[in-house]
CSV table of C-alpha atoms in Angstrom, one decimal:
chain,number,residue,atom,x,y,z
A,1,UNK,CA,27.2,43.8,37.8
A,2,UNK,CA,24.6,42.9,39.8
A,3,UNK,CA,25.0,39.7,41.2
A,4,UNK,CA,28.5,40.7,42.6
A,5,UNK,CA,26.5,43.8,43.8
A,6,UNK,CA,24.4,41.8,45.8
A,7,UNK,CA,27.4,39.8,47.2
A,8,UNK,CA,29.2,42.8,48.4
A,9,UNK,CA,26.0,43.9,50.0
A,10,UNK,CA,26.1,40.9,52.0
A,11,UNK,CA,29.4,40.7,53.5
A,12,UNK,CA,29.7,44.2,54.5
A,13,UNK,CA,25.9,43.6,55.7
A,14,UNK,CA,27.5,40.4,58.0
A,15,UNK,CA,30.1,42.2,58.7
A,16,UNK,CA,27.6,45.2,60.5
A,17,UNK,CA,26.0,42.5,62.3
A,18,UNK,CA,29.5,41.2,63.3
A,19,UNK,CA,30.1,44.2,64.6
A,20,UNK,CA,27.1,45.1,67.7
A,21,UNK,CA,28.1,42.3,69.8
A,22,UNK,CA,31.7,43.4,70.2
A,23,UNK,CA,32.4,46.3,72.8
A,24,UNK,CA,34.3,49.9,72.3
A,25,UNK,CA,37.9,48.4,72.5
A,26,UNK,CA,37.6,44.9,70.3
A,27,UNK,CA,36.2,47.7,68.1
A,28,UNK,CA,39.4,50.2,68.2
A,29,UNK,CA,41.4,47.3,68.0
A,30,UNK,CA,40.3,46.0,64.8
A,31,UNK,CA,40.3,49.8,63.3
A,32,UNK,CA,44.2,50.4,64.3
A,33,UNK,CA,44.7,47.8,63.7
A,34,UNK,CA,42.9,47.8,59.5
A,35,UNK,CA,44.4,51.2,58.9
A,36,UNK,CA,47.5,49.4,58.9
A,37,UNK,CA,47.1,47.3,56.6
A,38,UNK,CA,45.7,49.9,54.3
A,39,UNK,CA,49.2,51.6,55.7
A,40,UNK,CA,51.1,49.2,54.4
A,41,UNK,CA,49.2,48.8,51.0
A,42,UNK,CA,49.7,52.2,50.3
A,43,UNK,CA,52.6,52.3,50.1
A,44,UNK,CA,53.1,48.5,48.3
A,45,UNK,CA,50.8,49.9,45.0
A,46,UNK,CA,50.1,52.8,43.7
A,47,UNK,CA,47.5,53.1,41.6
A,48,UNK,CA,44.7,50.7,42.8
A,49,UNK,CA,41.4,49.6,40.4
A,50,UNK,CA,37.8,49.9,41.3
A,51,UNK,CA,35.7,49.1,38.9
A,52,UNK,CA,31.7,49.7,39.8
A,53,UNK,CA,30.9,47.5,42.1
A,54,UNK,CA,33.5,48.2,44.5
A,55,UNK,CA,32.8,52.4,44.0
A,56,UNK,CA,29.2,52.0,45.2
A,57,UNK,CA,29.8,50.8,48.6
A,58,UNK,CA,32.2,53.3,50.2
A,59,UNK,CA,30.3,55.9,47.8
A,60,UNK,CA,27.0,54.9,49.5
A,61,UNK,CA,28.3,54.1,52.9
A,62,UNK,CA,30.9,57.5,54.1
A,63,UNK,CA,28.4,59.7,51.9
A,64,UNK,CA,26.6,59.5,55.5
A,65,UNK,CA,29.5,61.4,57.6
A,66,UNK,CA,30.6,64.7,57.9
A,67,UNK,CA,32.5,66.6,55.4
A,68,UNK,CA,34.8,68.1,58.3
A,69,UNK,CA,35.4,64.4,59.1
A,70,UNK,CA,36.8,63.0,56.0
A,71,UNK,CA,39.8,64.3,56.0
A,72,UNK,CA,40.2,61.8,59.1
A,73,UNK,CA,39.6,59.3,57.0
A,74,UNK,CA,41.9,56.1,56.2
A,75,UNK,CA,41.6,55.7,52.3
A,76,UNK,CA,43.2,53.9,49.3
A,77,UNK,CA,41.4,56.7,47.3
A,78,UNK,CA,40.7,61.1,48.3
A,79,UNK,CA,37.7,62.4,48.8
A,80,UNK,CA,37.6,64.8,46.0
A,81,UNK,CA,37.1,61.3,44.6
A,82,UNK,CA,34.6,59.9,46.7
A,83,UNK,CA,32.9,62.4,46.0
A,84,UNK,CA,32.7,62.0,42.6
A,85,UNK,CA,32.1,58.7,42.7
A,86,UNK,CA,28.7,59.3,45.0
A,87,UNK,CA,28.2,62.1,42.0
A,88,UNK,CA,27.8,59.1,39.7
A,89,UNK,CA,25.4,57.2,42.0
A,90,UNK,CA,23.4,59.9,42.0
A,91,UNK,CA,23.2,60.1,38.2
A,92,UNK,CA,22.4,56.3,37.1
A,93,UNK,CA,19.7,56.5,40.2
A,94,UNK,CA,17.6,59.4,38.5
A,95,UNK,CA,18.6,57.6,35.3
A,96,UNK,CA,17.5,54.2,35.7
A,97,UNK,CA,14.5,55.3,38.2
A,98,UNK,CA,13.3,58.8,35.6
A,99,UNK,CA,13.3,57.2,32.1
A,100,UNK,CA,11.8,59.1,30.3
A,101,UNK,CA,8.9,57.9,28.4
A,102,UNK,CA,8.6,57.4,24.5
A,103,UNK,CA,7.5,60.1,22.6
A,104,UNK,CA,5.9,60.4,19.6
A,105,UNK,CA,2.2,58.2,17.9
A,106,UNK,CA,2.8,54.5,19.3
A,107,UNK,CA,3.8,52.3,16.2
A,108,UNK,CA,1.3,50.8,13.8
A,109,UNK,CA,0.5,47.6,13.5
A,110,UNK,CA,2.0,44.5,11.4
A,111,UNK,CA,-0.9,43.7,10.3
A,112,UNK,CA,-1.4,47.5,8.5
A,113,UNK,CA,2.5,47.2,7.3
A,114,UNK,CA,2.0,44.1,6.3
A,115,UNK,CA,-1.3,45.3,3.5
A,116,UNK,CA,0.1,48.8,2.2
A,117,UNK,CA,2.4,47.6,0.2
A,118,UNK,CA,0.0,44.5,-0.9
A,119,UNK,CA,-2.4,46.7,-2.1
A,120,UNK,CA,1.0,49.4,-4.0
A,121,UNK,CA,2.5,45.9,-5.7
A,122,UNK,CA,-1.7,44.5,-6.9
A,123,UNK,CA,-2.0,48.3,-7.7
A,124,UNK,CA,0.4,50.0,-9.9
A,125,UNK,CA,-1.0,52.8,-10.4
A,126,UNK,CA,-2.3,53.8,-6.5
A,127,UNK,CA,0.2,56.4,-4.8
A,128,UNK,CA,-0.7,56.4,-1.1
A,129,UNK,CA,-2.8,58.5,-1.3
A,130,UNK,CA,-5.8,56.4,-2.8
A,131,UNK,CA,-4.3,53.5,-0.2
A,132,UNK,CA,-5.0,56.0,2.6
A,133,UNK,CA,-8.5,56.0,1.0
A,134,UNK,CA,-8.9,52.1,0.6
A,135,UNK,CA,-8.1,51.6,4.7
A,136,UNK,CA,-10.9,54.0,5.5
A,137,UNK,CA,-13.2,52.4,3.1
A,138,UNK,CA,-12.6,49.1,5.0
A,139,UNK,CA,-12.1,51.1,8.7
A,140,UNK,CA,-8.3,51.1,9.1
A,141,UNK,CA,-7.9,55.2,10.2
A,142,UNK,CA,-3.8,55.6,10.0
A,143,UNK,CA,-3.0,58.9,9.0
A,144,UNK,CA,-1.5,59.9,5.1
A,145,UNK,CA,1.4,60.6,6.2
A,146,UNK,CA,2.5,56.6,8.2
A,147,UNK,CA,0.5,54.9,4.6
A,148,UNK,CA,3.7,56.7,2.6
A,149,UNK,CA,6.2,56.6,5.3
A,150,UNK,CA,5.2,52.6,5.2
A,151,UNK,CA,5.2,52.5,1.6
A,152,UNK,CA,9.1,54.3,1.7
A,153,UNK,CA,10.9,52.0,4.7
A,154,UNK,CA,9.2,48.9,2.2
A,155,UNK,CA,11.5,50.7,-0.9
A,156,UNK,CA,8.1,51.0,-2.9
A,157,UNK,CA,8.6,53.9,-5.6
A,158,UNK,CA,5.7,56.8,-5.8
A,159,UNK,CA,2.5,55.3,-8.5
A,160,UNK,CA,4.2,57.8,-11.3
A,161,UNK,CA,7.1,55.1,-11.6
A,162,UNK,CA,5.7,52.2,-11.1
A,163,UNK,CA,2.5,52.8,-13.4
A,164,UNK,CA,4.0,51.9,-16.6
A,165,UNK,CA,3.1,48.3,-17.5
A,166,UNK,CA,5.8,46.0,-18.8
A,167,UNK,CA,5.4,43.6,-21.6
A,168,UNK,CA,6.1,41.1,-19.5
A,169,UNK,CA,2.8,42.3,-16.8
A,170,UNK,CA,0.7,43.1,-19.6
A,171,UNK,CA,0.9,38.5,-21.0
A,172,UNK,CA,0.6,37.4,-17.5
A,173,UNK,CA,-2.4,39.9,-17.1
A,174,UNK,CA,-4.5,39.5,-20.4
A,175,UNK,CA,-3.8,35.2,-20.3
A,176,UNK,CA,-6.7,34.4,-21.2
A,177,UNK,CA,-7.8,37.1,-23.9
A,178,UNK,CA,-3.5,35.8,-25.4
A,179,UNK,CA,-2.3,33.4,-28.0
A,180,UNK,CA,0.5,33.0,-30.4
A,181,UNK,CA,1.2,31.8,-33.4
A,182,UNK,CA,5.1,31.9,-35.2
A,183,UNK,CA,6.7,29.2,-38.4
A,184,UNK,CA,9.1,26.8,-37.4
A,185,UNK,CA,11.3,25.1,-39.7
A,186,UNK,CA,12.2,21.1,-39.6
A,187,UNK,CA,14.5,18.8,-41.3
A,188,UNK,CA,13.6,15.9,-43.5
A,189,UNK,CA,15.9,13.1,-43.0
A,190,UNK,CA,16.2,14.0,-46.6
A,191,UNK,CA,17.4,17.2,-46.2
A,192,UNK,CA,13.3,19.2,-46.9
A,193,UNK,CA,13.0,21.8,-45.3
A,194,UNK,CA,8.9,22.3,-44.3
A,195,UNK,CA,7.7,24.6,-42.7
A,196,UNK,CA,4.7,24.0,-39.3
A,197,UNK,CA,2.8,26.3,-38.2
A,198,UNK,CA,1.8,26.0,-34.3
A,199,UNK,CA,-1.2,28.3,-32.1
A,200,UNK,CA,-0.2,28.2,-28.3
A,201,UNK,CA,-3.2,30.1,-25.7
A,202,UNK,CA,-0.9,31.7,-22.9
A,203,UNK,CA,-2.8,30.9,-19.9
A,204,UNK,CA,-3.1,27.3,-20.8
A,205,UNK,CA,0.0,26.1,-22.5
A,206,UNK,CA,-2.8,24.3,-25.2
A,207,UNK,CA,-0.6,23.9,-28.7
A,208,UNK,CA,-1.9,23.5,-31.6
A,209,UNK,CA,-0.1,21.6,-34.4
A,210,UNK,CA,-1.8,22.9,-37.6
A,211,UNK,CA,-0.1,22.6,-39.9
A,212,UNK,CA,3.5,21.8,-41.7
A,213,UNK,CA,4.4,22.0,-45.3
A,214,UNK,CA,7.7,22.5,-48.0
A,215,UNK,CA,6.0,25.3,-50.2
A,216,UNK,CA,4.0,28.0,-47.2
A,217,UNK,CA,1.9,29.8,-50.2
A,218,UNK,CA,-0.8,32.5,-48.9
A,219,UNK,CA,-4.0,30.8,-49.2
A,220,UNK,CA,-2.5,27.4,-47.3
A,221,UNK,CA,-1.5,29.9,-44.7
A,222,UNK,CA,-5.7,31.6,-45.1
A,223,UNK,CA,-6.8,27.9,-44.4
A,224,UNK,CA,-4.7,27.6,-41.5
A,225,UNK,CA,-6.3,30.5,-40.3
A,226,UNK,CA,-9.8,29.4,-40.4
A,227,UNK,CA,-9.1,26.1,-39.3
A,228,UNK,CA,-8.0,28.4,-36.0
A,229,UNK,CA,-10.7,29.8,-35.5
A,230,UNK,CA,-13.0,27.1,-35.9
A,231,UNK,CA,-11.2,24.8,-33.6
A,232,UNK,CA,-11.2,28.1,-30.8
A,233,UNK,CA,-15.0,28.2,-31.2
A,234,UNK,CA,-15.5,24.5,-30.6
A,235,UNK,CA,-12.9,25.0,-28.0
A,236,UNK,CA,-15.6,27.7,-26.7
A,237,UNK,CA,-12.2,30.2,-26.1
A,238,UNK,CA,-12.1,33.3,-24.8
A,239,UNK,CA,-8.7,34.2,-27.0
A,240,UNK,CA,-9.3,38.3,-28.4
A,241,UNK,CA,-5.8,38.9,-29.3
A,242,UNK,CA,-3.3,36.9,-31.2
A,243,UNK,CA,1.0,37.4,-31.0
A,244,UNK,CA,2.8,36.8,-33.9
A,245,UNK,CA,6.1,38.3,-36.2
A,246,UNK,CA,6.4,40.2,-39.0
A,247,UNK,CA,6.7,37.2,-41.3
A,248,UNK,CA,5.7,37.7,-44.8
A,249,UNK,CA,3.8,34.7,-44.8
A,250,UNK,CA,1.0,36.4,-43.1
A,251,UNK,CA,-0.9,38.6,-44.9
A,252,UNK,CA,-3.1,40.1,-45.4
A,253,UNK,CA,-5.9,38.5,-45.7
A,254,UNK,CA,-4.5,36.2,-42.6
A,255,UNK,CA,-6.0,39.0,-40.3
A,256,UNK,CA,-9.3,39.2,-42.1
A,257,UNK,CA,-9.6,35.7,-40.9
A,258,UNK,CA,-9.0,36.8,-37.6
A,259,UNK,CA,-10.5,40.2,-37.7
A,260,UNK,CA,-13.7,38.7,-38.6
A,261,UNK,CA,-13.6,36.1,-35.9
A,262,UNK,CA,-13.0,38.9,-33.3
A,263,UNK,CA,-9.5,38.1,-32.7
A,264,UNK,CA,-6.8,41.4,-32.9
A,265,UNK,CA,-3.8,40.6,-34.5
A,266,UNK,CA,-0.6,42.1,-31.8
A,267,UNK,CA,2.7,42.1,-34.0
A,268,UNK,CA,5.2,41.8,-32.5
A,269,UNK,CA,8.8,44.3,-32.7
A,270,UNK,CA,11.7,43.8,-35.2
A,271,UNK,CA,14.4,41.6,-33.8
A,272,UNK,CA,12.9,41.8,-30.6
A,273,UNK,CA,11.6,37.3,-30.0
A,274,UNK,CA,11.3,37.7,-26.0
A,275,UNK,CA,7.7,40.0,-27.1
A,276,UNK,CA,6.7,36.6,-28.5
A,277,UNK,CA,8.5,34.6,-24.8
A,278,UNK,CA,6.0,31.8,-24.7
A,279,UNK,CA,5.5,30.4,-28.3
A,280,UNK,CA,9.2,30.5,-29.2
A,281,UNK,CA,9.5,28.8,-25.7
A,282,UNK,CA,7.6,26.1,-26.8
A,283,UNK,CA,9.4,25.9,-29.8
A,284,UNK,CA,12.5,25.4,-28.3
A,285,UNK,CA,11.0,22.6,-26.1
A,286,UNK,CA,9.7,21.2,-29.3
A,287,UNK,CA,13.4,21.0,-30.6
A,288,UNK,CA,15.4,20.0,-27.5
A,289,UNK,CA,12.1,17.3,-26.7
A,290,UNK,CA,11.4,16.1,-30.2
A,291,UNK,CA,13.0,17.3,-33.2
A,292,UNK,CA,16.9,17.0,-31.9
A,293,UNK,CA,16.1,14.0,-30.8
A,294,UNK,CA,13.8,11.9,-33.8
A,295,UNK,CA,15.1,11.4,-37.4
A,296,UNK,CA,11.3,12.3,-39.6
A,297,UNK,CA,11.4,10.5,-42.7
A,298,UNK,CA,9.1,12.9,-44.5
A,299,UNK,CA,6.3,14.9,-44.5
A,300,UNK,CA,3.6,12.7,-43.3
A,301,UNK,CA,6.4,11.1,-40.7
A,302,UNK,CA,7.0,15.0,-39.4
A,303,UNK,CA,2.9,15.4,-39.2
A,304,UNK,CA,2.7,12.1,-36.6
A,305,UNK,CA,5.8,12.9,-34.2
A,306,UNK,CA,3.9,16.5,-33.6
A,307,UNK,CA,0.6,15.3,-33.6
A,308,UNK,CA,1.8,13.3,-30.9
A,309,UNK,CA,4.2,15.3,-29.0
A,310,UNK,CA,1.6,17.6,-29.0
A,311,UNK,CA,-0.8,15.6,-26.7
A,312,UNK,CA,2.3,14.2,-24.9
A,313,UNK,CA,2.5,18.0,-23.9
A,314,UNK,CA,-0.6,19.3,-23.2
A,315,UNK,CA,-2.0,15.2,-21.5
A,316,UNK,CA,1.4,15.1,-19.6
A,317,UNK,CA,4.6,17.4,-19.6
A,318,UNK,CA,4.4,19.5,-16.8
A,319,UNK,CA,4.9,22.9,-17.7
A,320,UNK,CA,6.3,25.3,-14.6
A,321,UNK,CA,3.9,28.0,-15.6
A,322,UNK,CA,0.8,26.1,-14.3
A,323,UNK,CA,2.4,25.1,-10.6
A,324,UNK,CA,4.0,21.3,-12.4
A,325,UNK,CA,0.3,20.4,-14.5
A,326,UNK,CA,-0.3,19.6,-17.8
A,327,UNK,CA,-3.1,21.6,-19.6
A,328,UNK,CA,-5.7,18.5,-19.2
A,329,UNK,CA,-4.3,16.9,-16.3
A,330,UNK,CA,-3.8,18.6,-12.5
A,331,UNK,CA,-2.0,17.5,-10.3
A,332,UNK,CA,-2.8,14.1,-7.6
A,333,UNK,CA,-2.7,14.8,-3.7
A,334,UNK,CA,0.4,14.0,-2.6
A,335,UNK,CA,1.9,11.1,-1.2
A,336,UNK,CA,1.1,11.2,3.2
A,337,UNK,CA,1.5,7.7,4.2
A,338,UNK,CA,5.0,6.2,4.7
A,339,UNK,CA,4.2,3.1,3.4
A,340,UNK,CA,3.0,3.7,-0.2
A,341,UNK,CA,6.3,6.0,-0.5
A,342,UNK,CA,8.1,2.9,0.7
A,343,UNK,CA,6.3,1.0,-1.8
A,344,UNK,CA,5.4,3.1,-4.5
A,345,UNK,CA,5.8,1.3,-8.2
A,346,UNK,CA,6.1,3.8,-10.9
A,347,UNK,CA,5.3,2.3,-14.7
A,348,UNK,CA,7.0,4.6,-17.6
A,349,UNK,CA,5.2,3.9,-20.4
A,350,UNK,CA,7.3,5.0,-24.2
A,351,UNK,CA,6.1,7.3,-27.3
A,352,UNK,CA,7.0,7.6,-30.8
A,353,UNK,CA,9.5,5.0,-29.7
A,354,UNK,CA,11.1,5.2,-26.5
A,355,UNK,CA,11.6,9.0,-27.6
A,356,UNK,CA,9.2,9.8,-24.9
A,357,UNK,CA,8.8,8.9,-22.0
A,358,UNK,CA,5.4,9.4,-19.9
A,359,UNK,CA,5.0,7.6,-16.3
A,360,UNK,CA,2.4,7.1,-14.4
A,361,UNK,CA,1.6,5.0,-11.0
A,362,UNK,CA,0.4,2.0,-10.9
A,363,UNK,CA,-3.2,1.6,-9.9
């Protein structure tokens, strides 16, 4: 619209300059000719169409004439319509020049709007008043109502609805102090049933296969508890809790051995394997990657396979919880040289007769 208006204004200016050297007689002749042409158009066209730019120039020019002379001017529209065009032109000009300023306080800067929900996520018991006080301690001056508005915009519920900790949140927050144990069953080639006892560290995913037997007696389980305590003391572990299920193989003597070593036993709920999900997940991995692909001959063969898989698990196998690193192997520096990637040589090492594959780059 602005481009068309500029074009029409330039055309009208050129037409006005063309009238300067003309005599009054020539102007009168041209006016009579134009009036005749308008009469012809009025007979042929019932209601001509005008857009916004077509209304601006006649409304801006003819308003300078006295009102009594408008009745004698030959126009395609009525004088009342022209006056309405002129009023609309003044309204638009006034609206463009008198834009009201933005009301209220200025908006909060982006860094504060990102910091407030971050504090709410990291501290589930903090309400908007507590977050407002922490911001004041950092030298950030905002109103408490502003903090409440930011939390509401990000969909953060009140502290009373956020402070309840789920079991998964508890496991993540206390991973360094948590151990989990469980029994799982393995079958030999002859059909004998062997019970395996394993313990895993939540923080490092370090697995310990403590023993396997076809007859798990109470004395045998207590001895496994003593072996676990000695391993933890040798490794200087900071574990303080042991999660186990309600299997009858775990006796009070077993819990007593752990309690004497400073380990508190936490029992999972009835028929709630997710409360010991990390241990259950490792057992599933052991079955899928080892036991379901290996023919176990006897008890000694089972222990050998489990020790090898234990070494493979914490020495090489990637873990998603550790960002694809292994408990005893950190990730190497990524390859950034295009030449090294193009000439990449990777060797495979077979373990347990090809059941497990371990890959490494050529030196």
